[in-house]
Coordinates of C-alpha atoms in Angstrom, one line a residue:
Chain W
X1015 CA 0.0 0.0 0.0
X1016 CA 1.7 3.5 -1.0
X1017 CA 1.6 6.5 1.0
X1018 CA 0.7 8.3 -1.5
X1019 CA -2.4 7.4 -3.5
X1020 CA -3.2 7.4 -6.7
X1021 CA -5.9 6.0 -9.0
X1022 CA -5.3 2.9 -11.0
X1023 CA -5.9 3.9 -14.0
X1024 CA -7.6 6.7 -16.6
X1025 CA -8.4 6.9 -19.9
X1026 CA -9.5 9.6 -22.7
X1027 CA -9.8 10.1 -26.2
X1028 CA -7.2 11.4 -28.4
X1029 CA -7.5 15.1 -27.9
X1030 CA -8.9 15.0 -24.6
X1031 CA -8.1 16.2 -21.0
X1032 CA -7.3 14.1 -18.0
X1033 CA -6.5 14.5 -14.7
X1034 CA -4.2 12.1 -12.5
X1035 CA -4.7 12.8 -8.6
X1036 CA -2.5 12.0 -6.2
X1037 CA -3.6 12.0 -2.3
X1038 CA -1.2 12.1 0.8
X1039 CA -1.4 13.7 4.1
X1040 CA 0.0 16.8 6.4
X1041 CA 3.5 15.0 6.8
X1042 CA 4.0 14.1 2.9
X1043 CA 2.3 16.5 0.3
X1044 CA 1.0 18.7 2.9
X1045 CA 4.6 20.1 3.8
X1046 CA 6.5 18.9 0.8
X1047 CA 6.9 19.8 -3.0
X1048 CA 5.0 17.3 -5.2
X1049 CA 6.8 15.7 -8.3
X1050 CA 5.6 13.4 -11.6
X1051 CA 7.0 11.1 -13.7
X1052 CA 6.1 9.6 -16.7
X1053 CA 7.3 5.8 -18.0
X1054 CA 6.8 4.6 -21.1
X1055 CA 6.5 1.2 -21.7
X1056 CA 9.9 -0.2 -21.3
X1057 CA 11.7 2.8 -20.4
X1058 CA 13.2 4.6 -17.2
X1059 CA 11.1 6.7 -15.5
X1060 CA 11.3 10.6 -16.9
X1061 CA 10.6 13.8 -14.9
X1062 CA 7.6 15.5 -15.9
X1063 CA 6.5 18.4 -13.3
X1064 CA 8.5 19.2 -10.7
X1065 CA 8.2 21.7 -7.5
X1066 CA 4.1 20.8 -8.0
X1067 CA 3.8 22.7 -11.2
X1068 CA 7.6 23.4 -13.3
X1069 CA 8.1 21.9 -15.9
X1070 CA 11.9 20.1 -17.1
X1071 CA 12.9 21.7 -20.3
X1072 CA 11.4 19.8 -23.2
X1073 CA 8.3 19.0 -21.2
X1074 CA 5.5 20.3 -23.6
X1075 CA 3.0 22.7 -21.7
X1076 CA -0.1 20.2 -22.8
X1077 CA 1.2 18.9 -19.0
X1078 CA 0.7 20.6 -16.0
X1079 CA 0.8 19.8 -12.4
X1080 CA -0.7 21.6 -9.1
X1081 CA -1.5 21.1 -5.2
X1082 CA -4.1 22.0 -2.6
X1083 CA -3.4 20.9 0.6
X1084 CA -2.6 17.2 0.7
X1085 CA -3.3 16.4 -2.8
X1086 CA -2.2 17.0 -6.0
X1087 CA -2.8 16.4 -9.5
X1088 CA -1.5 15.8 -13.0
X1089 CA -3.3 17.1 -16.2
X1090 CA -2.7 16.0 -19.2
X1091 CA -4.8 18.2 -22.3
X1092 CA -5.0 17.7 -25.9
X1093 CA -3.9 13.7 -25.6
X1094 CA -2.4 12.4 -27.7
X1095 CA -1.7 8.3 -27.9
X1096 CA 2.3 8.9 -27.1
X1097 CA 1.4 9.7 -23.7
X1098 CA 0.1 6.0 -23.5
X1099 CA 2.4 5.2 -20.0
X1100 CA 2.2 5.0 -16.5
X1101 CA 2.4 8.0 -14.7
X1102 CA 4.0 8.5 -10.8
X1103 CA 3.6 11.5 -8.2
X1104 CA 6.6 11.8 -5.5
X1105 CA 6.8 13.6 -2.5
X1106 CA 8.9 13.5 0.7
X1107 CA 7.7 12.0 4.3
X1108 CA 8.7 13.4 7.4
X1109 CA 7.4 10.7 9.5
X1110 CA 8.7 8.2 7.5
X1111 CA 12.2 10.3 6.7
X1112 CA 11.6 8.7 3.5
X1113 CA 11.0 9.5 -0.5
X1114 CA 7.5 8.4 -1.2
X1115 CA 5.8 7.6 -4.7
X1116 CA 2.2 6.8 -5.4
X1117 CA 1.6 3.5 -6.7
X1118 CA 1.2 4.2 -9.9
X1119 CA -1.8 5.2 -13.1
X1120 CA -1.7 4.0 -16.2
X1121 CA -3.0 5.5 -19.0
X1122 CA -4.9 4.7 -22.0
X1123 CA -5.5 6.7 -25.0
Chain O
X52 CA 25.3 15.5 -21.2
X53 CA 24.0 14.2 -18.1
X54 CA 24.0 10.5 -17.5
X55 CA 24.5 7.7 -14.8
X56 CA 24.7 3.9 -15.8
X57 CA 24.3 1.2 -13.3
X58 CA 25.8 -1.7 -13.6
X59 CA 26.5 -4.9 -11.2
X60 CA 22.9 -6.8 -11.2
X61 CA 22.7 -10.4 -11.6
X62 CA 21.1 -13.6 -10.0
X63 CA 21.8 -14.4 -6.5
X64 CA 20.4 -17.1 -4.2
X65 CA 18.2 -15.9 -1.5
X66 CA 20.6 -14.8 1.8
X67 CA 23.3 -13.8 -1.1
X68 CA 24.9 -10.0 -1.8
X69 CA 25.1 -8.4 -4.1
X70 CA 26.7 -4.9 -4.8
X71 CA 25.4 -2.5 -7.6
X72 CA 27.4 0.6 -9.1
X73 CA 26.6 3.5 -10.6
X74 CA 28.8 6.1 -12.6
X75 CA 27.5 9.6 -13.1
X76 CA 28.5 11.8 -15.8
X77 CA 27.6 15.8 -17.1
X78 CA 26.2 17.1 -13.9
X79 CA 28.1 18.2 -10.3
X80 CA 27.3 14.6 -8.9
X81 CA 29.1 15.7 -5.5
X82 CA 26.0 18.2 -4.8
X83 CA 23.6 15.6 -5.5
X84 CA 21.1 13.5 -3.2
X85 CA 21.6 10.3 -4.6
X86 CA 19.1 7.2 -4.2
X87 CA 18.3 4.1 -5.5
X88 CA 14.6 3.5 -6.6
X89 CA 13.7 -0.4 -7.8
X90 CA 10.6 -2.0 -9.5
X91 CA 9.6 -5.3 -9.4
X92 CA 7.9 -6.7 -12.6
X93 CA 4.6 -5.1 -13.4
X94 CA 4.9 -3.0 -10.1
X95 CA 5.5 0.4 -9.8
X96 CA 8.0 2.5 -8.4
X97 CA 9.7 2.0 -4.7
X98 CA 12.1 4.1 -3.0
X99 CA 15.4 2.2 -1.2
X100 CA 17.4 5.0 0.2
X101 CA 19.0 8.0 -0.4
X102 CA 22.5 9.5 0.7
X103 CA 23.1 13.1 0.8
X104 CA 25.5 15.3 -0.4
X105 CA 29.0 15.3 2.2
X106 CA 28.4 18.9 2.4
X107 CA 24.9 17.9 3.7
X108 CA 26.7 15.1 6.0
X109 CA 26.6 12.7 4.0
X110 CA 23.8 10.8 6.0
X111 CA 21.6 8.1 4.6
X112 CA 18.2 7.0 5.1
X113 CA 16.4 3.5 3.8
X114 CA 13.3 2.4 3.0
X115 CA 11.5 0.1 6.0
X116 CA 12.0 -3.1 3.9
X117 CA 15.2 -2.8 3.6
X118 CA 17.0 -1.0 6.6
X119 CA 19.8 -2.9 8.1
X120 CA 20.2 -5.1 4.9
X121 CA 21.2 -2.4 2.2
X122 CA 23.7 0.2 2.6
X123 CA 24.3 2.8 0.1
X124 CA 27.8 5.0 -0.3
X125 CA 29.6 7.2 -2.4
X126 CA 32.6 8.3 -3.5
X127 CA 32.8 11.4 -5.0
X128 CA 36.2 11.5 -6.7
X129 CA 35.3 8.2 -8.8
X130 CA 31.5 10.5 -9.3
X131 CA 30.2 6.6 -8.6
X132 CA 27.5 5.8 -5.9
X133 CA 27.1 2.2 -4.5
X134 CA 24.4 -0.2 -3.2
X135 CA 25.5 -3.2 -1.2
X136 CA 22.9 -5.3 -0.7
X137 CA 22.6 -8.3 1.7
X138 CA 20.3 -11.3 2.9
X139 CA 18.9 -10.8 -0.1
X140 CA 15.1 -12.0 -0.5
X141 CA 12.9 -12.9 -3.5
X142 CA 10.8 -10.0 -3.2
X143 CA 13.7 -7.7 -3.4
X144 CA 14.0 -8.9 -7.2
X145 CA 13.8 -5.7 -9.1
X146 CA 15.2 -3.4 -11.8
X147 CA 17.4 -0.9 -9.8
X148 CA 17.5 2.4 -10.5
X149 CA 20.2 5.1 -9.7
X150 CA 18.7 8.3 -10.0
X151 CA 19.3 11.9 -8.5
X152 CA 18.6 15.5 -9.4
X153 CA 21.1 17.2 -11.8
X154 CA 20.5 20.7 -9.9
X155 CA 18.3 22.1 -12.0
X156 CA 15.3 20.9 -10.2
X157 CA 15.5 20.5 -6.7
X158 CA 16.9 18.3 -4.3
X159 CA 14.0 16.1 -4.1
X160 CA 12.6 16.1 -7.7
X161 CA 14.8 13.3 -9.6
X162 CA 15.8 14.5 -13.2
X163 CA 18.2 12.1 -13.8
X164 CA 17.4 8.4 -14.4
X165 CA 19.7 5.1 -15.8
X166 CA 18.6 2.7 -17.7
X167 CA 18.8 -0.2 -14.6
X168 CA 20.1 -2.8 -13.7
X169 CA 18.2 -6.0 -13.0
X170 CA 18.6 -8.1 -9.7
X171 CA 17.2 -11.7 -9.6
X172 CA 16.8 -13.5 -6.5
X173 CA 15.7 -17.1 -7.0
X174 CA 17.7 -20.3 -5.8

């Protein structure tokens, strides 16, 4: 069971929007920056968002990323069937003293 | 351009060790927060540990499952970061990643990912 939470999985039409939540609590997301990732089948992990809602160079701005509280979320407009993958959010845990990723959404276009 | 390859991964019997490297390349690697992150097949992403920069102490911190088995190091004149692992289990079968942040993003947001390297534990 992760600490941080997210749904299985999503789906949308080419051209759609989606959103990827992820939910934590006052000693992970609630005090700490929020991070994505998105891994293509049979890849590494890539940084997507960072710091809740920057984006790495090269990241096109169809994804964005923001926090309230003790979740967050992932958006993901105008799909497109390359962003077919699963996608991650990463925060830290003080009571743990630990990096903490959500378990994980895959998504189907 | 910025870079770290793992390398060391094999099959080991259950109650083996095992020691996994990783070289970095293109970014100040003795600044970095370096960790090691695994998978298991299908599964998704889990955290081992971390060590911090010296000039941050150096200190490390694991993962529940595997404190007191795993130890990670560094040695920032070789720009290589280690992971010895011991009484190795089956569920610690994983591809290993080395990852860290390249300074650009954060000490906690992890920009720079290998390709892994694959443990097997089965007798």
């Amino acid at each position: 069971q992760s600490v941080l939470t997210q749904p299985p999985s999503v789906s949308g039409a080419p051209g759609q929007r989606v959103t990827i939540s992820c939910t934590g609590s006052s000693s992970n997301i609630g005090a700490y920056d929020v991070h994505w990732y998105q891994q293509l089948p049979g890849t590494a992990p890539k940084l997507l968002i960072y710091g809740n809602r920057n984006r790495p160079s090269g990241v096109p701005d169809r994804f964005s990323g923001s926090k309230s509280g003790t979740s967050a979320s992932l958006a993901i407009t105008g799909l497109q069937t390359e962003d077919e993958a699963d996608y991650y959010c990463q925060s830290y845990d003080s009571s743990l003293r630990a990096v903490v990723f959500g378990g994980g959404t895959k998504l189907t276009v | 351009e910025v870079q770290v390859v793992e390398s060391g991964g094999g099959l080991v019997k259950p109650g083996g060790s095992l020691r996994l490297s990783c070289t970095a390349s293109g970014f100040t690697f003795r600044n970095a927060w370096m960790s090691w992150v695994r998978q298991a097949p299908g599964k998704g992403l889990e955290w081992v540990g971390r060590i911090k920069s010296k000039t941050d102490g150096g200190t490390t911190d694991y993962a529940a499952p595997v404190k007191g088995r795993f130890t990670i190091s560094r040695d920032d004149s070789q720009n290589a970061l280690y992971l010895q692992m011991n009484s190795l289990k089956t569920e610690d079968a994983a591809v290993y990643y080395c990852i860290g942040p390249s300074g650009a993003t954060g000490l906690n947001a992890f920009d720079v990912w290998g390709r892994g390297t694959m443990v097997t534990v089965s007798s």
